[in-house]
Protein backbone atom coordinates (compact mmCIF):
# COMPACT_ATOMS: atom_id res chain seq x y z
CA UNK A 1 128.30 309.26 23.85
CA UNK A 2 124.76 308.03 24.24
CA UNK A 3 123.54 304.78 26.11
CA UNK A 4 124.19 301.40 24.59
CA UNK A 5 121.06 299.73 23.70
CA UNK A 6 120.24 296.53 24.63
CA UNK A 7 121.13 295.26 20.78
CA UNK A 8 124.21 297.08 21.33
CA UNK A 9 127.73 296.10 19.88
CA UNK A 10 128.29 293.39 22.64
CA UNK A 11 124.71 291.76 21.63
CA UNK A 12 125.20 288.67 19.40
CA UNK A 13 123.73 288.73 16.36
CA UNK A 14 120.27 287.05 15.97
CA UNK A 15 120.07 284.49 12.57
CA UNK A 16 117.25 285.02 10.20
CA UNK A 17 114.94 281.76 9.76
CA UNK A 18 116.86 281.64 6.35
CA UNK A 19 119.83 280.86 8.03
CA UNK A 20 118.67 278.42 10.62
CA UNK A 21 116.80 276.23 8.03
CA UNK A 22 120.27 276.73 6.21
CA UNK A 23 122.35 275.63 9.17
CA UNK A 24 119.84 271.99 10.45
CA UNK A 25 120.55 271.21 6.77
CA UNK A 26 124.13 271.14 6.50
CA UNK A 27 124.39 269.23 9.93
CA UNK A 28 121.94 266.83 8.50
CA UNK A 29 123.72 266.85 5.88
CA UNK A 30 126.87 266.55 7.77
CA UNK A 31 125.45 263.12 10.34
CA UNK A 32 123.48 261.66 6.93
CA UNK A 33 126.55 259.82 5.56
CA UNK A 34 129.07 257.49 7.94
CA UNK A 35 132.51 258.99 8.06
CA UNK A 36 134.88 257.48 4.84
CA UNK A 37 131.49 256.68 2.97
CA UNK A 38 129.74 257.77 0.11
CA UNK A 39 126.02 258.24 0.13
CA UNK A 40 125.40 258.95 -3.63
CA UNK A 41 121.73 259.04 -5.15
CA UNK A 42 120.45 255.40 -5.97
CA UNK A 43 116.67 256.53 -7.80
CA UNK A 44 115.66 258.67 -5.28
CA UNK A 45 116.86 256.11 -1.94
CA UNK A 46 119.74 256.07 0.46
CA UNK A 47 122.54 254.14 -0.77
CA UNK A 48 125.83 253.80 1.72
CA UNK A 49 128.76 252.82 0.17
CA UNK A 50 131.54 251.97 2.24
CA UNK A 51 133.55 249.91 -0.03
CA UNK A 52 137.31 248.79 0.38
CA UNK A 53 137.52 251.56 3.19
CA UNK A 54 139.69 249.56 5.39
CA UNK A 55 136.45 248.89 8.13
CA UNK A 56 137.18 246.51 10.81
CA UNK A 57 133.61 246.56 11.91
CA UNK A 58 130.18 248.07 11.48
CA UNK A 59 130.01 251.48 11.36
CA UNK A 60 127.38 253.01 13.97
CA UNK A 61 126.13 256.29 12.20
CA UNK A 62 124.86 254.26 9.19
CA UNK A 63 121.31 256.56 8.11
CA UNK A 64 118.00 255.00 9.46
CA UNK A 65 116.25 254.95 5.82
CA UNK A 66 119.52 252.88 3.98
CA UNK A 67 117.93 250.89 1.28
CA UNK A 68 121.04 249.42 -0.17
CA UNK A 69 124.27 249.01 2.28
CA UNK A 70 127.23 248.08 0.75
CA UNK A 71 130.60 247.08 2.94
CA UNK A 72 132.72 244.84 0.44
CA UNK A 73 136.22 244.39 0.42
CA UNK A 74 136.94 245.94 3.99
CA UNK A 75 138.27 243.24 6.53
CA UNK A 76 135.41 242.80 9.04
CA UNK A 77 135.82 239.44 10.62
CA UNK A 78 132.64 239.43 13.21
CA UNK A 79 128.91 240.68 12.63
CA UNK A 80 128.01 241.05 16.34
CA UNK A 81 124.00 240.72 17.27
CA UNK A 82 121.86 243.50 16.17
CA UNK A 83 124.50 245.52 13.89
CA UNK A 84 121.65 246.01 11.64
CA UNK A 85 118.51 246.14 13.79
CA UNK A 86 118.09 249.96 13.49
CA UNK A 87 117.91 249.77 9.47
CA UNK A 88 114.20 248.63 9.05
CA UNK A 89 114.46 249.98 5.49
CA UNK A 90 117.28 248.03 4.04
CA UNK A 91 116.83 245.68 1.03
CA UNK A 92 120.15 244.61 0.06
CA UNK A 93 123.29 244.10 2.14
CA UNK A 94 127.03 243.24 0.39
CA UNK A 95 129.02 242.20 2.90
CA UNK A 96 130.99 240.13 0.58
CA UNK A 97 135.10 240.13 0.55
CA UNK A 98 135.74 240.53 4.03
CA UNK A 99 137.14 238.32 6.66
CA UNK A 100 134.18 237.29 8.15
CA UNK A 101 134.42 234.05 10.45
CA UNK A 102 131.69 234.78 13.68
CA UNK A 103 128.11 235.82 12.99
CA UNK A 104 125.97 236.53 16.03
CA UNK A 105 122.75 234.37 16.42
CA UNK A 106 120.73 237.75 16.26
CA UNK A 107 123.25 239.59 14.02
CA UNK A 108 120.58 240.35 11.59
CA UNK A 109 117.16 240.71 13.98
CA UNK A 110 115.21 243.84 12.59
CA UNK A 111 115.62 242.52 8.48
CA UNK A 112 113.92 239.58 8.52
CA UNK A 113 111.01 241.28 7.06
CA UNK A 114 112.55 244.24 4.49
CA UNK A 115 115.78 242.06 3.66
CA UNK A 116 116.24 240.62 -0.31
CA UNK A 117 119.60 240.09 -0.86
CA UNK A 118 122.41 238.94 1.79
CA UNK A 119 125.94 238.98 -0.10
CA UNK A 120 128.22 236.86 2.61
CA UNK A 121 130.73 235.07 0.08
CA UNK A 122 134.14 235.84 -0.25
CA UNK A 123 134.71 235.07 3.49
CA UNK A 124 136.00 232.62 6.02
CA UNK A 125 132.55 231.32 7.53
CA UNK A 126 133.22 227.54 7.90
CA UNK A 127 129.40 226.77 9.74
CA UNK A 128 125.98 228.85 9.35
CA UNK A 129 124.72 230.37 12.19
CA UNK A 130 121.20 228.96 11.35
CA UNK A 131 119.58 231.26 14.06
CA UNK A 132 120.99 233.95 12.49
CA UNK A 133 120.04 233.65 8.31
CA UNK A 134 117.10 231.25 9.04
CA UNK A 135 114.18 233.89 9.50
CA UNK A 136 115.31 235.66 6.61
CA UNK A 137 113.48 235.89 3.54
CA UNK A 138 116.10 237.28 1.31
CA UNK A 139 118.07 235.48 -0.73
CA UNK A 140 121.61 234.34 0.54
CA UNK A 141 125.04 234.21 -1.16
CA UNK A 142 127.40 231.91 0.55
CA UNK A 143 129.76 231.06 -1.98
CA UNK A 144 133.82 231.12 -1.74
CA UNK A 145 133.47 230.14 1.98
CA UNK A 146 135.60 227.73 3.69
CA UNK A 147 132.53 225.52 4.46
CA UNK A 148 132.71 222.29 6.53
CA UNK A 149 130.06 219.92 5.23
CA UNK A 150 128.36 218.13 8.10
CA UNK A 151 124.66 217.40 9.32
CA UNK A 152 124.31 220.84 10.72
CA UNK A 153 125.92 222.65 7.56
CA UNK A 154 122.92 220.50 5.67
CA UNK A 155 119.66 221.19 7.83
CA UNK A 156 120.78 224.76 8.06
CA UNK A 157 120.91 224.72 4.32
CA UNK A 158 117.25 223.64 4.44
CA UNK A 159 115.86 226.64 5.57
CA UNK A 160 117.91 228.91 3.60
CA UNK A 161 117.01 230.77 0.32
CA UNK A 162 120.28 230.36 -1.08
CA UNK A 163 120.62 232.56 -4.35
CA UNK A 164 120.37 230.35 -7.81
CA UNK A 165 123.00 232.69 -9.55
CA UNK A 166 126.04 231.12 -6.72
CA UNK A 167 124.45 227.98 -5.54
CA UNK A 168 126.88 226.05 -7.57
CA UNK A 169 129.73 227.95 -6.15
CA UNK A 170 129.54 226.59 -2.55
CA UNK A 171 132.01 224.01 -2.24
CA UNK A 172 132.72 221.30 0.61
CA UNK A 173 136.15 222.83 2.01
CA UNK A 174 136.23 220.13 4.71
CA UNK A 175 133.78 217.38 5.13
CA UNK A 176 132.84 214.65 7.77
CA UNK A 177 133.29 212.31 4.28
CA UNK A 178 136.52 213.13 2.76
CA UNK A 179 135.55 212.26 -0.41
CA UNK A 180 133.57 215.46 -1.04
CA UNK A 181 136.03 217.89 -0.13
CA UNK A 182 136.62 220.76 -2.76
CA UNK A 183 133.77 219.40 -4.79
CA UNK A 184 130.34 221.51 -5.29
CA UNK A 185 127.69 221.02 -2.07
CA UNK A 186 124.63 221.42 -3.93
CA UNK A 187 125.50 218.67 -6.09
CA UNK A 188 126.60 216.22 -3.48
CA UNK A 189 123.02 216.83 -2.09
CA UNK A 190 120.67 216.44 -5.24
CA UNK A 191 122.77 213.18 -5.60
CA UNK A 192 121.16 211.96 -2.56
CA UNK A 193 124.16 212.13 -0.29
CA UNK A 194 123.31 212.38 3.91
CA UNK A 195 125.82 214.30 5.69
CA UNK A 196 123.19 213.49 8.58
CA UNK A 197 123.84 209.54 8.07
CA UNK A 198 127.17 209.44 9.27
CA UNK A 199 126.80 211.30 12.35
CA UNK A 200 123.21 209.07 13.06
CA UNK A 201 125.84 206.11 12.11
CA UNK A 202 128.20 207.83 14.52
CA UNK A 203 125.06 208.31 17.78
CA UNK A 204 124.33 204.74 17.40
CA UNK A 205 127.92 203.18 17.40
CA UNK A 206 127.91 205.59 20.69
CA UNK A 207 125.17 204.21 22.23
CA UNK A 208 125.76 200.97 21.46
CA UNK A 209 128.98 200.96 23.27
CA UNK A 210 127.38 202.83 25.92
CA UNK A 211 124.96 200.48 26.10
CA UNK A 212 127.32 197.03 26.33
CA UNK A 213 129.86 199.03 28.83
CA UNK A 214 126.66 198.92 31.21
CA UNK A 215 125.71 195.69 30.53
CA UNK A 216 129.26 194.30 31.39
CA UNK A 217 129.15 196.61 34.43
CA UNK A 218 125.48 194.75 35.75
CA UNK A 219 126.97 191.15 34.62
CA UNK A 220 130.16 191.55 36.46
CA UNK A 221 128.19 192.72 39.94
CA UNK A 222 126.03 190.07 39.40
CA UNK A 223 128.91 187.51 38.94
CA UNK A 224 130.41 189.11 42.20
CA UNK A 225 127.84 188.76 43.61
CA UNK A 226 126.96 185.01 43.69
CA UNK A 227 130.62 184.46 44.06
CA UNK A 228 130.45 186.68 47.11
CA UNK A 229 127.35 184.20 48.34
CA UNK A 230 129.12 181.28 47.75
CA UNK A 231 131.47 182.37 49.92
CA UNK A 232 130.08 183.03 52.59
CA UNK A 233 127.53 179.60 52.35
CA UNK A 234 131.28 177.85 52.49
CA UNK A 235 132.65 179.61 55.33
CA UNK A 236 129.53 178.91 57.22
CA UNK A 237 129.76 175.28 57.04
CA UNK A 238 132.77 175.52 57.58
CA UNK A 239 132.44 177.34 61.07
CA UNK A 240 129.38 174.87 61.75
CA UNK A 241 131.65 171.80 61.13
CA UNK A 242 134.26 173.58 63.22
CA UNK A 243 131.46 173.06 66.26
CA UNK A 244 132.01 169.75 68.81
CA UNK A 245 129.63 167.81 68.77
CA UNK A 246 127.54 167.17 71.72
CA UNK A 247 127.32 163.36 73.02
CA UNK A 248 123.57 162.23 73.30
CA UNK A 249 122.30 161.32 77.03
CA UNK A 250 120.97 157.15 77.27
CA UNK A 251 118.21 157.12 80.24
CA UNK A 252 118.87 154.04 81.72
CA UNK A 253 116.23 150.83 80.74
CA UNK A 254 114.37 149.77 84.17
CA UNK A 255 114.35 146.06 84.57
CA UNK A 256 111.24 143.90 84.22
CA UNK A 257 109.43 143.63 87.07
């Protein structure tokens, strides 16, 4: 039997370049798509659709170049701070149908630039996170939220680009003024109405109380305190009447020479 050569049969066999370019496809291939997800073709960009998959929160392996993300119909309830900061690419985001309550004041940092649409309605947000949607450029659907209408609900609403297609949609679930509740926001507002009144009405009432608790407080120590005077003016004469009195010497008159 001759000698085993160095590329004998205990050598492993060495792939062709075919092969290897072969093999770093399929594992991108295999890491290019979040587990549960579809990544169809959406003309010629990455498109993630993870749909009414059951997701309780972001998924983490989400592609760097997503264009269009969609995760309706799953029951996320939180968007913690930066979920999206790695996806400098994405232009729309459905997050629509969930169970969304808490949105992190830098949930969507890294999009304020790229961002068009923002789908949050269908949810259970009751107050925007102003720091959170109001760099964003995109347009914002808030609609079938259980929103409660106050001062901070309105100036957030301000600096939102709320979509035209579902403005009418958002609705006063709760409201500082009861008589707005279940009827449309957007309306309420171009009818002049001030969520912002009431609780200015409210900071004054405050302060005005405020202010007359410490004015009784200075009246009533000033009060005491001439009372306290009085006092002690009375007990002094008092204690000087209280003194004998002291008979007053006669020198006796010389007689006439």
């Amino acid at each position: 039997m001759g000698p085993v050569g160095r590329h004998g049969p205990s050598a492993l066999p060495v792939p062709t370049g075919g092969s290897c370019l072969l093999l770093l496809f399929c594992l991108r291939l295999g890491a290019s798509c979040p587990q549960s997800c579809q990544c169809p073709d959406h003309a010629g960009a990455v498109a993630v659709h993870c749909s009414a998959r059951g997701l309780q929160e972001i998924p983490k392996d989400i592609p760097l170049d997503t264009v269009l993300l969609k995760l309706d119909a799953n029951k996320i309830a939180r968007i913690p701070n930066g979920a999206f900061q790695h996806l400098s690419h994405l232009r729309e985001l459905d997050l629509s149908q969930n169970a969304i309550e808490t949105i992190g004041p830098a949930a969507f940092s890294g999009l304020a630039g790229g961002l068009r649409l923002l789908d949050l309605s269908h949810n259970r947000i009751r107050r925007i996170p102003k720091d959170a949607l109001g760099k964003l450029s995109a347009k914002i659907r808030l609609s079938h939220n259980p929103l409660h209408c106050e001062c901070a609900l309105q100036e957030a609403l301000w600096e939102l680009k709320l979509d035209p297609d579902s403005v009418d949609e958002i609705a006063c679930h709760t409201s500082v003024q009861e008589e707005y509740v279940g009827k449309p926001l957007i309306q309420a507002l171009d009818a002049g109405v001030s969520f912002c009144s009431v609780h200015h009405k409210t900071t004054d009432v405050a302060m005005l109380v405020t202010m007359f608790g410490w004015f009784a407080m200075v009246i009533t120590y000033v009060v005491y305190y001439v009372r306290q005077n009085q006092e002690d003016a009375r007990r002094h004469l008092e204690y000087l009447k209280s003194l004998p009195s002291t008979p007053v010497s006669k020198d006796p008159v010389s007689p006439a020479p």
